Amino acid sequence: MPWTLYRYILRELLKLLVLTTAVLVIVISFAAAIKPMSEGMLSASSMAKYLVYTAPTMLGFALPFAGAFASTLVFIRMAADNEILACSASGMSYRTILMPVLVLGVALTMGLFYLSNFVIPRFYRAAAQTVESDLMDVLVSQLNQNRPFVFDDLVLYADRAAEGQPTPEMVAQLDSPIPPSKWIHLEGVAVGELDEEGHLRSHTTAQRASLLLFRDQDQSWVTIRAHDAQFYDPAQGSFREGFYELYDSPPVRLPSPFRDSPKFLSWPQLRQLGQQPDRYDQVRQFKRNLARALAAERLRQLIRASLEPRSPTAGQVILQGVRPDD
């Protein structure tokens, strides 16, 4: 075996592979940080930490291209210098000359399999937690600038906001098996719920409130607990002052660019997903949409049956058991 030639080719391949991979990882990592920064989920001070966590996750995109690019450049140069011709004249076949590329390709394939299934998902989770943690700092800063903050279908405004740690007394008052990881004290609070079209559906005001951040495995959500809240009832079109001594908003799941996609899950998590599909948010959302569609269709059939003149239930609409929001 021509080990001298193999070492020479592998050395050239690895030099270009490392250089190309480093450039691609840096460029793609900066590109990945643009989206959370533009959406207000990441501050400039946390960008360096975010890049450190996202850089290893980009190896799955950079290594295949870098390997092909390095192999192409190495053999183009060898062909231009007549080194391939010299190897062929000495009796070496093209298959023998390309053996280092085959070995490098097998090594990259095995390495990418391990990285994609066991290493990269951990960095995805670390990057997501960085975004979520920094999101709370962005929220406090934005509220103190008298600017509203939007969580999914919830809009929040406060005159003042200050971050702190939840006390044991506060944790004991919460009806939750999971203690909050962060607490933000709010004063002069207004909380609005938006409909699907982005219009204000209902709103609650309070002199003071607490925003609590919860984290369980890969899921993070926030709730707002308002004290002595004034709640606007859209059904009656009026305020109910002092109706809620404590108003807890529905849990709002924090957005993250690294979640709800199987490509961000490790091999054990993918196996668990097949056994427990309800843990996947998109599966739960599809099931809720299907339940709403079935409930709406059942209600439509009941209304149609009640309006038929020969139907024994004419003029009656039976709604028992119909829950479109389930």
Short mmCIF file of C-alpha atoms in Angstrom, two decimals:
data_model
loop_
_atom_site.label_atom_id
_atom_site.label_comp_id
_atom_site.label_asym_id
_atom_site.label_seq_id
_atom_site.Cartn_x
_atom_site.Cartn_y
_atom_site.Cartn_z
CA MET A 1 0.00 0.00 0.00
CA PRO A 2 1.36 3.47 -0.90
CA TRP A 3 1.21 4.85 2.65
CA THR A 4 3.41 7.83 1.81
CA LEU A 5 0.97 8.95 -0.87
CA TYR A 6 -2.01 8.32 1.41
CA ARG A 7 -0.51 10.42 4.21
CA TYR A 8 0.22 13.19 1.72
CA ILE A 9 -3.35 13.22 0.34
CA LEU A 10 -4.94 12.99 3.79
CA ARG A 11 -2.79 15.84 5.10
CA GLU A 12 -3.90 18.08 2.25
CA LEU A 13 -7.53 17.01 2.67
CA LEU A 14 -7.57 17.66 6.40
CA LYS A 15 -6.00 21.12 6.07
CA LEU A 16 -8.66 22.27 3.62
CA LEU A 17 -11.39 20.47 5.54
CA VAL A 18 -10.59 22.22 8.81
CA LEU A 19 -10.23 25.65 7.17
CA THR A 20 -13.45 25.35 5.16
CA THR A 21 -15.40 24.00 8.13
CA ALA A 22 -14.25 26.82 10.40
CA VAL A 23 -15.28 29.49 7.88
CA LEU A 24 -18.66 27.90 7.20
CA VAL A 25 -19.45 27.36 10.88
CA ILE A 26 -18.70 30.99 11.73
CA VAL A 27 -20.75 32.35 8.83
CA ILE A 28 -23.74 30.05 9.42
CA SER A 29 -23.69 30.67 13.19
CA PHE A 30 -23.89 34.43 12.66
CA ALA A 31 -26.71 33.89 10.17
CA ALA A 32 -28.59 31.72 12.70
CA ALA A 33 -28.29 34.47 15.33
CA ILE A 34 -29.94 37.07 13.11
CA LYS A 35 -33.48 35.70 13.47
CA PRO A 36 -33.70 35.65 17.31
CA MET A 37 -32.00 39.05 17.48
CA SER A 38 -34.39 40.60 14.95
CA GLU A 39 -37.39 39.21 16.86
CA GLY A 40 -36.19 40.69 20.15
CA MET A 41 -35.43 37.29 21.69
CA LEU A 42 -31.68 37.84 22.01
CA SER A 43 -29.68 40.85 23.12
CA ALA A 44 -26.29 41.87 21.75
CA SER A 45 -24.60 41.01 25.05
CA SER A 46 -25.73 37.37 24.83
CA MET A 47 -24.83 36.92 21.19
CA ALA A 48 -21.33 35.56 21.95
CA LYS A 49 -22.73 32.91 24.28
CA TYR A 50 -25.39 32.04 21.73
CA LEU A 51 -22.76 31.65 19.00
CA VAL A 52 -20.71 29.31 21.19
CA TYR A 53 -23.72 27.01 21.59
CA THR A 54 -24.86 27.16 17.98
CA ALA A 55 -21.41 26.68 16.39
CA PRO A 56 -21.24 22.89 17.09
CA THR A 57 -24.80 22.48 15.78
CA MET A 58 -23.71 23.81 12.39
CA LEU A 59 -21.19 21.01 11.89
CA GLY A 60 -23.96 18.86 10.44
CA PHE A 61 -24.38 21.39 7.63
CA ALA A 62 -20.74 22.41 7.18
CA LEU A 63 -18.85 19.10 7.29
CA PRO A 64 -20.43 17.40 4.22
CA PHE A 65 -19.90 20.45 2.04
CA ALA A 66 -16.41 21.07 3.43
CA GLY A 67 -15.40 17.45 2.76
CA ALA A 68 -16.59 17.59 -0.86
CA PHE A 69 -15.02 21.01 -1.36
CA ALA A 70 -11.65 19.91 0.11
CA SER A 71 -11.57 16.73 -2.00
CA THR A 72 -12.33 18.67 -5.16
CA LEU A 73 -9.60 21.25 -4.57
CA VAL A 74 -6.97 18.69 -3.60
CA PHE A 75 -7.46 16.52 -6.69
CA ILE A 76 -7.77 19.54 -9.01
CA ARG A 77 -4.36 20.71 -7.78
CA MET A 78 -2.88 17.19 -8.08
CA ALA A 79 -4.22 16.91 -11.62
CA ALA A 80 -2.87 20.35 -12.54
CA ASP A 81 0.60 19.38 -11.21
CA ASN A 82 0.46 16.06 -13.12
CA GLU A 83 0.65 14.12 -9.84
CA ILE A 84 -2.37 12.00 -10.81
CA LEU A 85 -0.70 11.22 -14.13
CA ALA A 86 2.50 10.21 -12.37
CA CYS A 87 0.61 7.90 -9.98
CA SER A 88 -1.23 6.32 -12.91
CA ALA A 89 2.02 5.81 -14.85
CA SER A 90 3.48 3.98 -11.85
CA GLY A 91 0.71 1.40 -12.04
CA MET A 92 -1.75 2.76 -9.47
CA SER A 93 -5.43 2.63 -10.35
CA TYR A 94 -7.78 5.52 -9.78
CA ARG A 95 -9.54 3.46 -7.12
CA THR A 96 -6.29 3.18 -5.19
CA ILE A 97 -5.58 6.89 -5.53
CA LEU A 98 -9.08 7.76 -4.26
CA MET A 99 -8.81 5.44 -1.23
CA PRO A 100 -7.97 8.30 1.23
CA VAL A 101 -11.11 10.14 0.14
CA LEU A 102 -13.18 7.00 0.76
CA VAL A 103 -11.68 6.56 4.23
CA LEU A 104 -12.29 10.22 5.07
CA GLY A 105 -15.88 9.97 3.82
CA VAL A 106 -16.59 6.93 6.01
CA ALA A 107 -15.05 8.68 9.03
CA LEU A 108 -17.12 11.81 8.42
CA THR A 109 -20.30 9.74 8.03
CA MET A 110 -19.77 7.94 11.32
CA GLY A 111 -18.80 11.16 13.07
CA LEU A 112 -21.86 13.01 11.76
CA PHE A 113 -24.13 10.16 12.85
CA TYR A 114 -22.82 10.40 16.39
CA LEU A 115 -22.89 14.19 16.43
CA SER A 116 -26.42 14.44 15.03
CA ASN A 117 -27.92 11.91 17.40
CA PHE A 118 -26.09 12.51 20.67
CA VAL A 119 -23.99 15.71 20.75
CA ILE A 120 -25.68 18.36 18.63
CA PRO A 121 -29.14 18.11 20.34
CA ARG A 122 -27.50 19.03 23.67
CA PHE A 123 -26.11 22.22 22.17
CA TYR A 124 -29.51 22.97 20.63
CA ARG A 125 -31.09 22.78 24.09
CA ALA A 126 -28.34 24.96 25.57
CA ALA A 127 -28.88 27.55 22.81
CA ALA A 128 -32.65 27.48 23.39
CA GLN A 129 -32.17 28.05 27.14
CA THR A 130 -29.87 30.98 26.35
CA VAL A 131 -32.59 32.54 24.20
CA GLU A 132 -35.25 31.96 26.88
CA SER A 133 -33.09 33.36 29.67
CA ASP A 134 -32.14 36.40 27.64
CA LEU A 135 -35.76 36.86 26.62
CA MET A 136 -36.61 37.70 30.23
CA ASP A 137 -33.93 40.41 30.27
CA VAL A 138 -35.27 41.80 27.00
CA LEU A 139 -38.79 41.75 28.47
CA VAL A 140 -37.75 43.73 31.57
CA SER A 141 -35.85 46.27 29.48
CA GLN A 142 -38.70 46.69 27.01
CA LEU A 143 -41.35 47.11 29.72
CA ASN A 144 -39.24 49.69 31.55
CA GLN A 145 -39.14 51.65 28.30
CA ASN A 146 -42.97 51.74 28.36
CA ARG A 147 -43.22 49.41 25.37
CA PRO A 148 -45.64 46.44 25.31
CA PHE A 149 -44.34 42.90 25.03
CA VAL A 150 -46.16 40.18 23.08
CA PHE A 151 -46.21 36.50 24.09
CA ASP A 152 -47.93 34.54 21.34
CA ASP A 153 -51.61 35.62 21.83
CA LEU A 154 -50.90 37.60 25.03
CA VAL A 155 -49.78 41.24 25.12
CA LEU A 156 -48.26 42.65 28.33
CA TYR A 157 -47.68 46.24 29.45
CA ALA A 158 -46.27 47.49 32.77
CA ASP A 159 -45.13 50.82 34.15
CA ARG A 160 -42.19 49.19 35.93
CA ALA A 161 -40.58 45.75 35.90
CA ALA A 162 -37.85 44.21 38.03
CA GLU A 163 -36.38 40.73 37.90
CA GLY A 164 -35.89 38.64 41.03
CA GLN A 165 -35.90 35.13 42.43
CA PRO A 166 -39.11 33.48 43.66
CA THR A 167 -39.32 33.22 47.44
CA PRO A 168 -40.31 30.00 49.25
CA GLU A 169 -43.57 31.66 50.34
CA MET A 170 -44.43 32.43 46.73
CA VAL A 171 -43.63 28.90 45.61
CA ALA A 172 -45.82 27.50 48.39
CA GLN A 173 -48.78 29.60 47.19
CA LEU A 174 -48.52 28.30 43.64
CA ASP A 175 -50.63 25.31 42.70
CA SER A 176 -47.90 23.81 40.54
CA PRO A 177 -45.72 20.71 40.98
CA ILE A 178 -42.89 22.55 39.19
CA PRO A 179 -41.35 25.54 40.99
CA PRO A 180 -40.71 28.69 38.92
CA SER A 181 -37.16 29.34 37.85
CA LYS A 182 -37.54 33.13 37.48
CA TRP A 183 -39.82 35.84 38.82
CA ILE A 184 -40.45 39.33 37.48
CA HIS A 185 -42.32 41.88 39.62
CA LEU A 186 -44.60 44.20 37.63
CA GLU A 187 -46.36 47.42 38.63
CA GLY A 188 -49.12 49.20 36.70
CA VAL A 189 -49.97 46.10 34.68
CA ALA A 190 -52.27 45.59 31.71
CA VAL A 191 -52.65 42.13 30.16
CA GLY A 192 -54.56 41.65 26.92
CA GLU A 193 -55.59 38.47 25.11
CA LEU A 194 -55.56 38.59 21.31
CA ASP A 195 -57.78 36.64 18.95
CA GLU A 196 -56.65 34.84 15.81
CA GLU A 197 -56.80 38.09 13.81
CA GLY A 198 -54.66 39.98 16.33
CA HIS A 199 -57.54 42.01 17.78
CA LEU A 200 -57.92 42.57 21.52
CA ARG A 201 -60.37 39.99 22.84
CA SER A 202 -60.25 40.72 26.57
CA HIS A 203 -57.94 42.48 28.97
CA THR A 204 -57.07 42.63 32.65
CA THR A 205 -55.53 45.47 34.64
CA ALA A 206 -53.91 45.40 38.08
CA GLN A 207 -51.73 47.58 40.29
CA ARG A 208 -49.16 44.80 40.65
CA ALA A 209 -48.53 41.39 39.18
CA SER A 210 -45.91 38.67 38.98
CA LEU A 211 -44.59 37.03 35.84
CA LEU A 212 -43.31 33.53 36.55
CA LEU A 213 -41.05 31.46 34.30
CA PHE A 214 -41.34 27.67 34.49
CA ARG A 215 -39.06 25.13 32.86
CA ASP A 216 -39.60 21.37 32.63
CA GLN A 217 -37.10 19.40 30.55
CA ASP A 218 -37.26 21.02 27.09
CA GLN A 219 -40.47 22.97 27.73
CA SER A 220 -40.61 26.53 29.06
CA TRP A 221 -43.65 28.67 29.70
CA VAL A 222 -44.70 31.77 31.61
CA THR A 223 -47.80 32.70 33.61
CA ILE A 224 -48.91 36.10 34.88
CA ARG A 225 -50.41 36.34 38.37
CA ALA A 226 -52.21 39.66 38.89
CA HIS A 227 -53.37 40.81 42.34
CA ASP A 228 -56.80 42.51 42.79
CA ALA A 229 -57.34 42.50 39.05
CA GLN A 230 -60.03 44.26 37.06
CA PHE A 231 -61.21 41.92 34.35
CA TYR A 232 -63.07 42.97 31.22
CA ASP A 233 -65.83 40.47 30.41
CA PRO A 234 -66.37 40.46 26.62
CA ALA A 235 -69.66 38.57 26.96
CA GLN A 236 -71.22 41.28 29.15
CA GLY A 237 -69.19 44.16 27.76
CA SER A 238 -68.31 45.48 31.20
CA PHE A 239 -65.57 45.42 33.84
CA ARG A 240 -65.78 43.26 36.93
CA GLU A 241 -63.72 45.22 39.45
CA GLY A 242 -62.20 43.19 42.25
CA PHE A 243 -63.75 40.03 40.85
CA TYR A 244 -60.39 38.27 40.91
CA GLU A 245 -58.27 38.52 44.01
CA LEU A 246 -55.68 36.53 42.09
CA TYR A 247 -55.85 36.28 38.31
CA ASP A 248 -53.61 33.65 36.71
CA SER A 249 -53.26 33.94 32.97
CA PRO A 250 -53.17 30.76 30.87
CA PRO A 251 -49.67 29.32 30.46
CA VAL A 252 -47.89 30.85 27.48
CA ARG A 253 -45.20 28.75 25.90
CA LEU A 254 -41.97 30.61 25.16
CA PRO A 255 -40.89 30.70 21.51
CA SER A 256 -37.66 29.04 20.53
CA PRO A 257 -35.94 28.48 17.18
CA PHE A 258 -34.73 25.04 18.36
CA ARG A 259 -37.86 23.20 19.30
CA ASP A 260 -40.76 21.23 17.89
CA SER A 261 -38.70 19.74 15.09
CA PRO A 262 -37.48 16.12 15.04
CA LYS A 263 -34.13 17.17 13.59
CA PHE A 264 -33.31 18.79 16.95
CA LEU A 265 -33.99 15.59 18.93
CA SER A 266 -31.43 13.02 19.97
CA TRP A 267 -31.71 9.34 19.13
CA PRO A 268 -33.22 8.38 22.55
CA GLN A 269 -35.69 11.29 22.27
CA LEU A 270 -36.76 10.16 18.80
CA ARG A 271 -37.46 6.67 20.14
CA GLN A 272 -39.42 8.16 23.02
CA LEU A 273 -41.35 10.33 20.55
CA GLY A 274 -42.49 7.22 18.68
CA GLN A 275 -43.72 5.66 21.91
CA GLN A 276 -45.28 8.85 23.35
CA PRO A 277 -46.32 11.08 20.42
CA ASP A 278 -48.41 13.32 22.70
CA ARG A 279 -45.18 14.83 24.07
CA TYR A 280 -44.67 16.44 20.68
CA ASP A 281 -46.33 19.86 20.48
CA GLN A 282 -47.33 19.58 16.85
CA VAL A 283 -49.07 16.25 17.51
CA ARG A 284 -51.01 17.80 20.39
CA GLN A 285 -51.93 20.79 18.22
CA PHE A 286 -53.15 18.54 15.40
CA LYS A 287 -55.24 16.53 17.87
CA ARG A 288 -56.80 19.72 19.25
CA ASN A 289 -57.58 20.93 15.74
CA LEU A 290 -59.14 17.58 14.89
CA ALA A 291 -61.24 17.64 18.06
CA ARG A 292 -62.48 21.15 17.25
CA ALA A 293 -63.32 20.15 13.67
CA LEU A 294 -65.22 17.06 14.83
CA ALA A 295 -67.11 19.04 17.48
CA ALA A 296 -68.04 21.73 14.96
CA GLU A 297 -69.24 19.11 12.47
CA ARG A 298 -71.31 17.39 15.15
CA LEU A 299 -72.86 20.70 16.15
CA ARG A 300 -73.67 21.46 12.50
CA GLN A 301 -75.37 18.10 12.09
CA LEU A 302 -77.42 18.62 15.26
CA ILE A 303 -78.55 22.05 14.06
CA ARG A 304 -79.47 20.67 10.64
CA ALA A 305 -81.42 17.82 12.22
CA SER A 306 -83.28 20.22 14.51
CA LEU A 307 -84.37 22.36 11.56
CA GLU A 308 -85.81 19.51 9.51
CA PRO A 309 -89.64 19.64 9.68
CA ARG A 310 -90.08 15.87 10.00
CA SER A 311 -87.41 15.46 12.62
CA PRO A 312 -88.71 14.55 16.10
CA THR A 313 -86.20 17.06 17.49
CA ALA A 314 -87.36 19.94 15.26
CA GLY A 315 -86.85 23.25 16.96
CA GLN A 316 -84.49 21.77 19.56
CA VAL A 317 -80.71 22.02 19.57
CA ILE A 318 -78.93 19.56 21.81
CA LEU A 319 -75.51 20.75 22.84
CA GLN A 320 -74.77 18.26 25.58
CA GLY A 321 -71.33 16.70 25.19
CA VAL A 322 -70.18 19.15 22.53
CA ARG A 323 -66.96 20.85 23.57
CA PRO A 324 -65.27 22.53 20.60
CA ASP A 325 -62.40 23.78 22.72
CA ASP A 326 -61.30 20.33 23.89
#
